[in-house]
Amino acid sequence: MPVIEELDEDGNVIGAEEDEEEEEDTPEKVEQRRLWKKKCEQMAAEEKDRVAKQFELGEEHKLQGNECLAKGDFAGACKAYEEALQDLTLVGNEPENRKKAELANLALHLNMALAKLKMKQYDEVKYHCSSALLTDPKNAKALFRRGSAQAALAREATLFQEAEAKAALSDFAAILEEDPANAEALRESNRLKAELRAHEKDLARKQRETWGQVFGGKTVIEGEEDEGPPPPPPLIRPCKNTDKHLVAGGVGVSIADQQGSTLLTDVTLEFREGWAVGLISDDSTLRDRFWKTMVGKVPPAAGEFTVHPKPQKSGRKKDPKPIDSNIMLGAAVALTAIMAATELTPGIPAIQQWVVRFLVLCMGYLLYQGVKYNQDLKAPLSIHFAVASKENASVAALGAQTVVEDLLGGLLARQLSPTERHERVVTLLEAAGYKGLHEGSSKRRPAEKYERRRIKDLPEDQRRIVQALVCIAQRPEVIVMDCALEGLELEIQARLLKMMKRMKQECKTVVLCMSDDINQVVYLSDTLIIVDASGKCFGEKGPTQELLERPRSPLTEAHIGKALEPRVPSAGDGKATKRKVVGEELADECAELLGNATLEGAWIPPKYT
């Protein structure tokens, strides 16, 4: 019977070559395979070492870039980051290594974007932020820095660039979609929207003038038809923070001085978690009585002020009820009867009498705690607040002989060890720009070698820094700033404002910032109040950016005009320059501190006590 064989397309028998090649293993071939396997293992180990070395080189160059960035050497930082990016391109194609390299590249691109932003190389900023977004499409830092670069390109062009402005607004909107409470993105978005509206109005005006001249008359733009004069807009605008927990609020409150003279009437205001309220008034008495009334320290002359309890966490009992007084009265009568029976009945052994007395004593203590519990439930709620002001920064108020580190350390959580407490105090002082830590040295010394200075030995500006930190260290529900920044160096003002903003965002602290200078209030505040002292009422109140861009009160316009007056030049500074934006100098100084290691360090006071 013929053998049936399977042929390929060329007519060759499939499997014939394999049969021919199958030979028995010889010792030489076994040895060759062993040597080849050993060589492959050696090559794999060498490749692993090489990749690890590349990661180490990348990390080393990254740290060099971070040091240059902290020193303000942005060109040096960019060079180091570029070398780190180059190092990470040579880590091979293993999925694990590529993923690790992508995460490292993300941080490098973000840092490069920050350095390029400082150098005003905005196109480079866009490139590095877009590269970072390929790895993390929702990265807030990349979106914000790219939006800032696009906004700068739109503003600095000869003609306002709508495309760049709209691209920046899209990035800010992406941030706010993920984090609606991001104050910096909201502020920049509102500012850019106002500039875009102003550009569109200016463009429409020019078109109207051009076509009006062509056709010999006035052209009517859509939406500008005569419909009669619109009603005057309200001066008290609603705020968009109703989703936050209401800490305290006043409705129809009247505020009076110590003599009973009315200072403000019909005040309606809410303090919500993680919100800052700015108040502009040049009357120090009014500011003092305002905050004391709005935190419940003094009662209002009229109206209602209410402190609201914190929302209960899931799983906990709500609305605790007092213990029934009849039950406690019955227990007290029973204890009295038992004690009387024990003492008056003859023949009871002494040890039994002492046992009964001990039990009666325990029950009496429980009754006392029950009465105290009922009293605590009936007691009105109060707010934990702290006040930063010039008066509170005096030597007498802080304690002349008090050591700065001991003053702040005593306010921190008791659970911290002495070393942790001291390190936290040092971090707080460094973040605020306190100069007493580095007397006679430009390098950071170990924490235990810092000079311990007393309050009486500090100049006024340093005492005011310490007093502001006293407020922060307490981690209160409300921080009141009454002209707390007045007269301080611009960098110190910016540092304290950024610390207060971080307290607001991370600790949900309410901040009441009061001053007669609107420039010091707008950076921090979410709601702005302009006080009309003559009318004894709020001249205007509303969201800060909206109120600055579209003021409705002449009083507000006067404050804004005063804030935009030409800046007095310093020695050798040349001509006086006019501010373009309210709070421009402070905002620029805060921008310079972006990425500052001390401000972004672990100085936040721990929550536990």
PDB file of C-alpha atoms in Angstrom, residues 228-455:
ATOM      1  CA  GLY A 228     -35.629 101.335  28.037  1.00  0.00           C
ATOM      2  CA  PRO A 229     -33.245 101.764  30.973  1.00  0.00           C
ATOM      3  CA  PRO A 230     -32.555  98.508  32.843  1.00  0.00           C
ATOM      4  CA  PRO A 231     -33.294  98.363  36.577  1.00  0.00           C
ATOM      5  CA  PRO A 232     -30.295  99.111  38.818  1.00  0.00           C
ATOM      6  CA  PRO A 233     -28.485  95.885  39.786  1.00  0.00           C
ATOM      7  CA  PRO A 234     -28.522  94.887  43.471  1.00  0.00           C
ATOM      8  CA  LEU A 235     -25.486  95.818  45.552  1.00  0.00           C
ATOM      9  CA  ILE A 236     -25.654  92.629  47.647  1.00  0.00           C
ATOM     10  CA  ARG A 237     -24.866  89.714  45.352  1.00  0.00           C
ATOM     11  CA  PRO A 238     -25.353  86.051  46.274  1.00  0.00           C
ATOM     12  CA  CYS A 239     -22.267  83.913  46.840  1.00  0.00           C
ATOM     13  CA  LYS A 240     -21.769  80.460  45.319  1.00  0.00           C
ATOM     14  CA  ASN A 241     -20.614  78.560  48.389  1.00  0.00           C
ATOM     15  CA  THR A 242     -23.867  77.082  49.657  1.00  0.00           C
ATOM     16  CA  ASP A 243     -22.526  73.521  49.333  1.00  0.00           C
ATOM     17  CA  LYS A 244     -20.032  74.086  52.176  1.00  0.00           C
ATOM     18  CA  HIS A 245     -20.883  73.507  55.832  1.00  0.00           C
ATOM     19  CA  LEU A 246     -22.246  76.633  57.530  1.00  0.00           C
ATOM     20  CA  VAL A 247     -20.126  77.297  60.629  1.00  0.00           C
ATOM     21  CA  ALA A 248     -21.953  80.426  61.821  1.00  0.00           C
ATOM     22  CA  GLY A 249     -24.153  83.153  60.435  1.00  0.00           C
ATOM     23  CA  GLY A 250     -26.004  86.312  61.288  1.00  0.00           C
ATOM     24  CA  VAL A 251     -29.344  87.519  59.920  1.00  0.00           C
ATOM     25  CA  GLY A 252     -30.430  91.156  60.294  1.00  0.00           C
ATOM     26  CA  VAL A 253     -27.644  91.766  62.814  1.00  0.00           C
ATOM     27  CA  SER A 254     -26.940  95.256  64.145  1.00  0.00           C
ATOM     28  CA  ILE A 255     -23.450  95.975  65.457  1.00  0.00           C
ATOM     29  CA  ALA A 256     -22.833  98.640  68.110  1.00  0.00           C
ATOM     30  CA  ASP A 257     -19.782  99.959  69.947  1.00  0.00           C
ATOM     31  CA  GLN A 258     -19.261  99.715  73.706  1.00  0.00           C
ATOM     32  CA  GLN A 259     -21.245 102.913  74.290  1.00  0.00           C
ATOM     33  CA  GLY A 260     -24.219 101.487  72.370  1.00  0.00           C
ATOM     34  CA  SER A 261     -23.854 103.669  69.267  1.00  0.00           C
ATOM     35  CA  THR A 262     -24.845 101.785  66.117  1.00  0.00           C
ATOM     36  CA  LEU A 263     -21.998 101.053  63.691  1.00  0.00           C
ATOM     37  CA  LEU A 264     -23.694  98.721  61.199  1.00  0.00           C
ATOM     38  CA  THR A 265     -27.301  97.691  60.668  1.00  0.00           C
ATOM     39  CA  ASP A 266     -29.071  94.846  58.885  1.00  0.00           C
ATOM     40  CA  VAL A 267     -25.932  92.722  58.478  1.00  0.00           C
ATOM     41  CA  THR A 268     -26.535  89.309  56.927  1.00  0.00           C
ATOM     42  CA  LEU A 269     -23.420  87.183  56.562  1.00  0.00           C
ATOM     43  CA  GLU A 270     -22.442  83.509  56.560  1.00  0.00           C
ATOM     44  CA  PHE A 271     -19.163  81.888  57.554  1.00  0.00           C
ATOM     45  CA  ARG A 272     -18.710  78.584  55.715  1.00  0.00           C
ATOM     46  CA  GLU A 273     -15.916  76.013  55.940  1.00  0.00           C
ATOM     47  CA  GLY A 274     -12.927  76.650  53.681  1.00  0.00           C
ATOM     48  CA  TRP A 275     -14.124  80.161  52.782  1.00  0.00           C
ATOM     49  CA  ALA A 276     -12.491  83.564  53.194  1.00  0.00           C
ATOM     50  CA  VAL A 277     -14.410  86.804  53.707  1.00  0.00           C
ATOM     51  CA  GLY A 278     -12.686  90.136  53.062  1.00  0.00           C
ATOM     52  CA  LEU A 279     -13.940  93.361  54.648  1.00  0.00           C
ATOM     53  CA  ILE A 280     -12.767  96.838  53.620  1.00  0.00           C
ATOM     54  CA  SER A 281     -13.171  99.594  56.227  1.00  0.00           C
ATOM     55  CA  ASP A 282     -10.922 102.334  57.592  1.00  0.00           C
ATOM     56  CA  ASP A 283     -12.765 102.390  60.947  1.00  0.00           C
ATOM     57  CA  SER A 284     -10.755 100.312  63.447  1.00  0.00           C
ATOM     58  CA  THR A 285     -13.580 100.342  66.009  1.00  0.00           C
ATOM     59  CA  LEU A 286     -16.036  99.010  63.455  1.00  0.00           C
ATOM     60  CA  ARG A 287     -13.647  96.235  62.424  1.00  0.00           C
ATOM     61  CA  ASP A 288     -13.059  95.251  66.051  1.00  0.00           C
ATOM     62  CA  ARG A 289     -16.755  95.106  66.946  1.00  0.00           C
ATOM     63  CA  PHE A 290     -17.601  93.391  63.646  1.00  0.00           C
ATOM     64  CA  TRP A 291     -15.428  90.333  64.188  1.00  0.00           C
ATOM     65  CA  LYS A 292     -16.321  90.076  67.880  1.00  0.00           C
ATOM     66  CA  THR A 293     -20.001  90.050  66.973  1.00  0.00           C
ATOM     67  CA  MET A 294     -19.644  87.644  64.046  1.00  0.00           C
ATOM     68  CA  VAL A 295     -17.795  85.009  66.104  1.00  0.00           C
ATOM     69  CA  GLY A 296     -20.163  85.329  69.044  1.00  0.00           C
ATOM     70  CA  LYS A 297     -17.765  87.005  71.478  1.00  0.00           C
ATOM     71  CA  VAL A 298     -20.190  89.892  72.042  1.00  0.00           C
ATOM     72  CA  PRO A 299     -23.954  89.742  71.470  1.00  0.00           C
ATOM     73  CA  PRO A 300     -25.438  91.712  68.553  1.00  0.00           C
ATOM     74  CA  ALA A 301     -27.396  94.861  69.316  1.00  0.00           C
ATOM     75  CA  ALA A 302     -30.244  93.434  67.230  1.00  0.00           C
ATOM     76  CA  GLY A 303     -30.875  90.462  64.994  1.00  0.00           C
ATOM     77  CA  GLU A 304     -29.885  86.837  65.372  1.00  0.00           C
ATOM     78  CA  PHE A 305     -26.443  85.217  65.366  1.00  0.00           C
ATOM     79  CA  THR A 306     -26.307  81.401  65.246  1.00  0.00           C
ATOM     80  CA  VAL A 307     -23.481  78.879  65.560  1.00  0.00           C
ATOM     81  CA  HIS A 308     -24.276  75.669  63.684  1.00  0.00           C
ATOM     82  CA  PRO A 309     -23.114  72.232  64.860  1.00  0.00           C
ATOM     83  CA  LYS A 310     -20.703  70.238  62.744  1.00  0.00           C
ATOM     84  CA  PRO A 311     -22.291  67.568  60.518  1.00  0.00           C
ATOM     85  CA  GLN A 312     -22.171  64.106  62.063  1.00  0.00           C
ATOM     86  CA  LYS A 313     -20.141  61.404  60.341  1.00  0.00           C
ATOM     87  CA  SER A 314     -21.973  58.367  59.019  1.00  0.00           C
ATOM     88  CA  GLY A 315     -22.457  55.635  61.602  1.00  0.00           C
ATOM     89  CA  ARG A 316     -22.690  58.010  64.573  1.00  0.00           C
ATOM     90  CA  LYS A 317     -25.811  58.864  66.528  1.00  0.00           C
ATOM     91  CA  LYS A 318     -27.399  62.164  65.647  1.00  0.00           C
ATOM     92  CA  ASP A 319     -28.992  64.724  67.954  1.00  0.00           C
ATOM     93  CA  PRO A 320     -27.948  63.359  71.388  1.00  0.00           C
ATOM     94  CA  LYS A 321     -30.784  63.529  73.908  1.00  0.00           C
ATOM     95  CA  PRO A 322     -30.467  64.523  77.582  1.00  0.00           C
ATOM     96  CA  ILE A 323     -30.892  61.958  80.344  1.00  0.00           C
ATOM     97  CA  ASP A 324     -34.388  61.973  81.847  1.00  0.00           C
ATOM     98  CA  SER A 325     -34.314  64.030  85.065  1.00  0.00           C
ATOM     99  CA  ASN A 326     -36.903  61.719  86.718  1.00  0.00           C
ATOM    100  CA  ILE A 327     -34.525  58.775  86.300  1.00  0.00           C
ATOM    101  CA  MET A 328     -31.672  60.699  87.921  1.00  0.00           C
ATOM    102  CA  LEU A 329     -33.953  61.892  90.756  1.00  0.00           C
ATOM    103  CA  GLY A 330     -35.136  58.310  91.419  1.00  0.00           C
ATOM    104  CA  ALA A 331     -31.512  57.081  91.450  1.00  0.00           C
ATOM    105  CA  ALA A 332     -30.580  59.814  93.935  1.00  0.00           C
ATOM    106  CA  VAL A 333     -33.478  58.887  96.266  1.00  0.00           C
ATOM    107  CA  ALA A 334     -32.553  55.183  96.063  1.00  0.00           C
ATOM    108  CA  LEU A 335     -28.923  55.943  96.912  1.00  0.00           C
ATOM    109  CA  THR A 336     -29.987  58.030  99.889  1.00  0.00           C
ATOM    110  CA  ALA A 337     -32.260  55.257 101.153  1.00  0.00           C
ATOM    111  CA  ILE A 338     -29.568  52.607 100.788  1.00  0.00           C
ATOM    112  CA  MET A 339     -27.020  54.758 102.567  1.00  0.00           C
ATOM    113  CA  ALA A 340     -29.421  55.564 105.406  1.00  0.00           C
ATOM    114  CA  ALA A 341     -30.419  51.903 105.825  1.00  0.00           C
ATOM    115  CA  THR A 342     -26.808  50.838 105.924  1.00  0.00           C
ATOM    116  CA  GLU A 343     -25.740  53.441 108.467  1.00  0.00           C
ATOM    117  CA  LEU A 344     -28.769  53.193 110.748  1.00  0.00           C
ATOM    118  CA  THR A 345     -29.264  49.403 110.814  1.00  0.00           C
ATOM    119  CA  PRO A 346     -27.295  47.854 113.725  1.00  0.00           C
ATOM    120  CA  GLY A 347     -25.334  44.639 113.408  1.00  0.00           C
ATOM    121  CA  ILE A 348     -24.109  45.091 109.818  1.00  0.00           C
ATOM    122  CA  PRO A 349     -20.435  44.088 109.496  1.00  0.00           C
ATOM    123  CA  ALA A 350     -18.020  46.966 108.879  1.00  0.00           C
ATOM    124  CA  ILE A 351     -16.715  45.538 105.604  1.00  0.00           C
ATOM    125  CA  GLN A 352     -20.241  45.436 104.167  1.00  0.00           C
ATOM    126  CA  GLN A 353     -20.771  49.037 105.234  1.00  0.00           C
ATOM    127  CA  TRP A 354     -17.596  50.114 103.362  1.00  0.00           C
ATOM    128  CA  VAL A 355     -18.631  48.173 100.251  1.00  0.00           C
ATOM    129  CA  VAL A 356     -22.021  49.908 100.259  1.00  0.00           C
ATOM    130  CA  ARG A 357     -20.366  53.301 100.804  1.00  0.00           C
ATOM    131  CA  PHE A 358     -18.017  52.671  97.864  1.00  0.00           C
ATOM    132  CA  LEU A 359     -20.903  51.662  95.591  1.00  0.00           C
ATOM    133  CA  VAL A 360     -22.896  54.715  96.657  1.00  0.00           C
ATOM    134  CA  LEU A 361     -19.867  56.916  95.930  1.00  0.00           C
ATOM    135  CA  CYS A 362     -19.541  55.425  92.416  1.00  0.00           C
ATOM    136  CA  MET A 363     -23.230  55.897  91.706  1.00  0.00           C
ATOM    137  CA  GLY A 364     -23.032  59.476  92.996  1.00  0.00           C
ATOM    138  CA  TYR A 365     -20.173  60.195  90.566  1.00  0.00           C
ATOM    139  CA  LEU A 366     -22.219  58.786  87.666  1.00  0.00           C
ATOM    140  CA  LEU A 367     -25.149  61.002  88.679  1.00  0.00           C
ATOM    141  CA  TYR A 368     -22.826  64.027  88.705  1.00  0.00           C
ATOM    142  CA  GLN A 369     -21.605  63.192  85.204  1.00  0.00           C
ATOM    143  CA  GLY A 370     -25.210  62.832  84.045  1.00  0.00           C
ATOM    144  CA  VAL A 371     -26.126  66.278  85.379  1.00  0.00           C
ATOM    145  CA  LYS A 372     -22.990  67.754  83.759  1.00  0.00           C
ATOM    146  CA  TYR A 373     -23.850  66.042  80.444  1.00  0.00           C
ATOM    147  CA  ASN A 374     -27.321  67.595  80.463  1.00  0.00           C
ATOM    148  CA  GLN A 375     -25.862  71.026  81.195  1.00  0.00           C
ATOM    149  CA  ASP A 376     -23.368  70.693  78.332  1.00  0.00           C
ATOM    150  CA  LEU A 377     -26.192  69.847  75.922  1.00  0.00           C
ATOM    151  CA  LYS A 378     -28.082  72.965  76.982  1.00  0.00           C
ATOM    152  CA  ALA A 379     -25.017  75.230  76.724  1.00  0.00           C
ATOM    153  CA  PRO A 380     -24.915  77.346  73.535  1.00  0.00           C
ATOM    154  CA  LEU A 381     -22.430  76.357  70.832  1.00  0.00           C
ATOM    155  CA  SER A 382     -19.299  78.462  70.471  1.00  0.00           C
ATOM    156  CA  ILE A 383     -16.618  79.013  67.825  1.00  0.00           C
ATOM    157  CA  HIS A 384     -12.925  78.320  68.315  1.00  0.00           C
ATOM    158  CA  PHE A 385     -11.281  81.403  66.830  1.00  0.00           C
ATOM    159  CA  ALA A 386      -7.893  83.171  66.815  1.00  0.00           C
ATOM    160  CA  VAL A 387      -7.093  86.806  66.024  1.00  0.00           C
ATOM    161  CA  ALA A 388      -3.995  88.162  64.266  1.00  0.00           C
ATOM    162  CA  SER A 389      -3.546  91.918  64.713  1.00  0.00           C
ATOM    163  CA  LYS A 390      -0.959  94.560  65.641  1.00  0.00           C
ATOM    164  CA  GLU A 391      -2.306  94.823  69.171  1.00  0.00           C
ATOM    165  CA  ASN A 392      -1.993  91.071  69.788  1.00  0.00           C
ATOM    166  CA  ALA A 393       1.638  91.164  68.579  1.00  0.00           C
ATOM    167  CA  SER A 394       2.829  93.417  71.396  1.00  0.00           C
ATOM    168  CA  VAL A 395       5.463  92.240  73.873  1.00  0.00           C
ATOM    169  CA  ALA A 396       2.915  92.305  76.690  1.00  0.00           C
ATOM    170  CA  ALA A 397       0.358  90.252  74.763  1.00  0.00           C
ATOM    171  CA  LEU A 398       2.831  87.524  73.765  1.00  0.00           C
ATOM    172  CA  GLY A 399       4.838  87.520  77.008  1.00  0.00           C
ATOM    173  CA  ALA A 400       8.203  89.260  77.214  1.00  0.00           C
ATOM    174  CA  GLN A 401      10.132  86.288  78.646  1.00  0.00           C
ATOM    175  CA  THR A 402       8.436  83.667  76.486  1.00  0.00           C
ATOM    176  CA  VAL A 403      10.697  81.692  74.142  1.00  0.00           C
ATOM    177  CA  VAL A 404       9.350  81.673  70.578  1.00  0.00           C
ATOM    178  CA  GLU A 405       9.744  77.912  70.104  1.00  0.00           C
ATOM    179  CA  ASP A 406       8.069  77.164  73.454  1.00  0.00           C
ATOM    180  CA  LEU A 407       5.163  79.501  72.668  1.00  0.00           C
ATOM    181  CA  LEU A 408       4.361  77.786  69.368  1.00  0.00           C
ATOM    182  CA  GLY A 409       5.228  74.274  70.552  1.00  0.00           C
ATOM    183  CA  GLY A 410       2.839  74.567  73.495  1.00  0.00           C
ATOM    184  CA  LEU A 411      -0.066  75.103  71.082  1.00  0.00           C
ATOM    185  CA  LEU A 412       0.591  71.975  68.996  1.00  0.00           C
ATOM    186  CA  ALA A 413      -0.908  68.560  69.636  1.00  0.00           C
ATOM    187  CA  ARG A 414       0.114  66.883  72.879  1.00  0.00           C
ATOM    188  CA  GLN A 415       0.683  63.544  71.130  1.00  0.00           C
ATOM    189  CA  LEU A 416       3.723  64.898  69.283  1.00  0.00           C
ATOM    190  CA  SER A 417       7.085  63.844  70.669  1.00  0.00           C
ATOM    191  CA  PRO A 418       9.468  66.667  71.697  1.00  0.00           C
ATOM    192  CA  THR A 419      11.557  66.127  68.557  1.00  0.00           C
ATOM    193  CA  GLU A 420       8.503  66.130  66.272  1.00  0.00           C
ATOM    194  CA  ARG A 421       7.123  69.186  68.044  1.00  0.00           C
ATOM    195  CA  HIS A 422      10.373  71.114  67.624  1.00  0.00           C
ATOM    196  CA  GLU A 423      10.701  70.138  63.957  1.00  0.00           C
ATOM    197  CA  ARG A 424       7.101  71.254  63.307  1.00  0.00           C
ATOM    198  CA  VAL A 425       7.782  74.612  64.987  1.00  0.00           C
ATOM    199  CA  VAL A 426      10.926  75.131  62.902  1.00  0.00           C
ATOM    200  CA  THR A 427       9.002  74.269  59.720  1.00  0.00           C
ATOM    201  CA  LEU A 428       6.290  76.785  60.649  1.00  0.00           C
ATOM    202  CA  LEU A 429       8.819  79.546  61.277  1.00  0.00           C
ATOM    203  CA  GLU A 430      10.703  78.846  58.051  1.00  0.00           C
ATOM    204  CA  ALA A 431       7.513  78.862  55.980  1.00  0.00           C
ATOM    205  CA  ALA A 432       6.571  82.306  57.323  1.00  0.00           C
ATOM    206  CA  GLY A 433      10.007  83.797  56.619  1.00  0.00           C
ATOM    207  CA  TYR A 434      10.952  84.218  60.293  1.00  0.00           C
ATOM    208  CA  LYS A 435      14.541  85.473  60.368  1.00  0.00           C
ATOM    209  CA  GLY A 436      15.464  84.556  63.930  1.00  0.00           C
ATOM    210  CA  LEU A 437      16.332  80.995  62.897  1.00  0.00           C
ATOM    211  CA  HIS A 438      19.273  81.874  60.668  1.00  0.00           C
ATOM    212  CA  GLU A 439      21.039  84.660  62.533  1.00  0.00           C
ATOM    213  CA  GLY A 440      24.613  84.870  61.220  1.00  0.00           C
ATOM    214  CA  SER A 441      24.259  81.944  58.819  1.00  0.00           C
ATOM    215  CA  SER A 442      22.890  81.425  55.331  1.00  0.00           C
ATOM    216  CA  LYS A 443      22.682  77.628  55.664  1.00  0.00           C
ATOM    217  CA  ARG A 444      19.989  75.585  57.317  1.00  0.00           C
ATOM    218  CA  ARG A 445      21.188  74.294  60.632  1.00  0.00           C
ATOM    219  CA  PRO A 446      19.941  71.162  62.418  1.00  0.00           C
ATOM    220  CA  ALA A 447      16.798  71.835  64.433  1.00  0.00           C
ATOM    221  CA  GLU A 448      18.470  71.328  67.804  1.00  0.00           C
ATOM    222  CA  LYS A 449      21.056  74.050  67.036  1.00  0.00           C
ATOM    223  CA  TYR A 450      18.597  76.886  66.385  1.00  0.00           C
ATOM    224  CA  GLU A 451      18.956  79.878  68.654  1.00  0.00           C
ATOM    225  CA  ARG A 452      16.163  80.122  71.214  1.00  0.00           C
ATOM    226  CA  ARG A 453      15.022  83.738  71.299  1.00  0.00           C
ATOM    227  CA  ARG A 454      12.612  85.476  73.640  1.00  0.00           C
ATOM    228  CA  ILE A 455       9.745  87.687  72.540  1.00  0.00           C
TER     229      ILE A 455
END
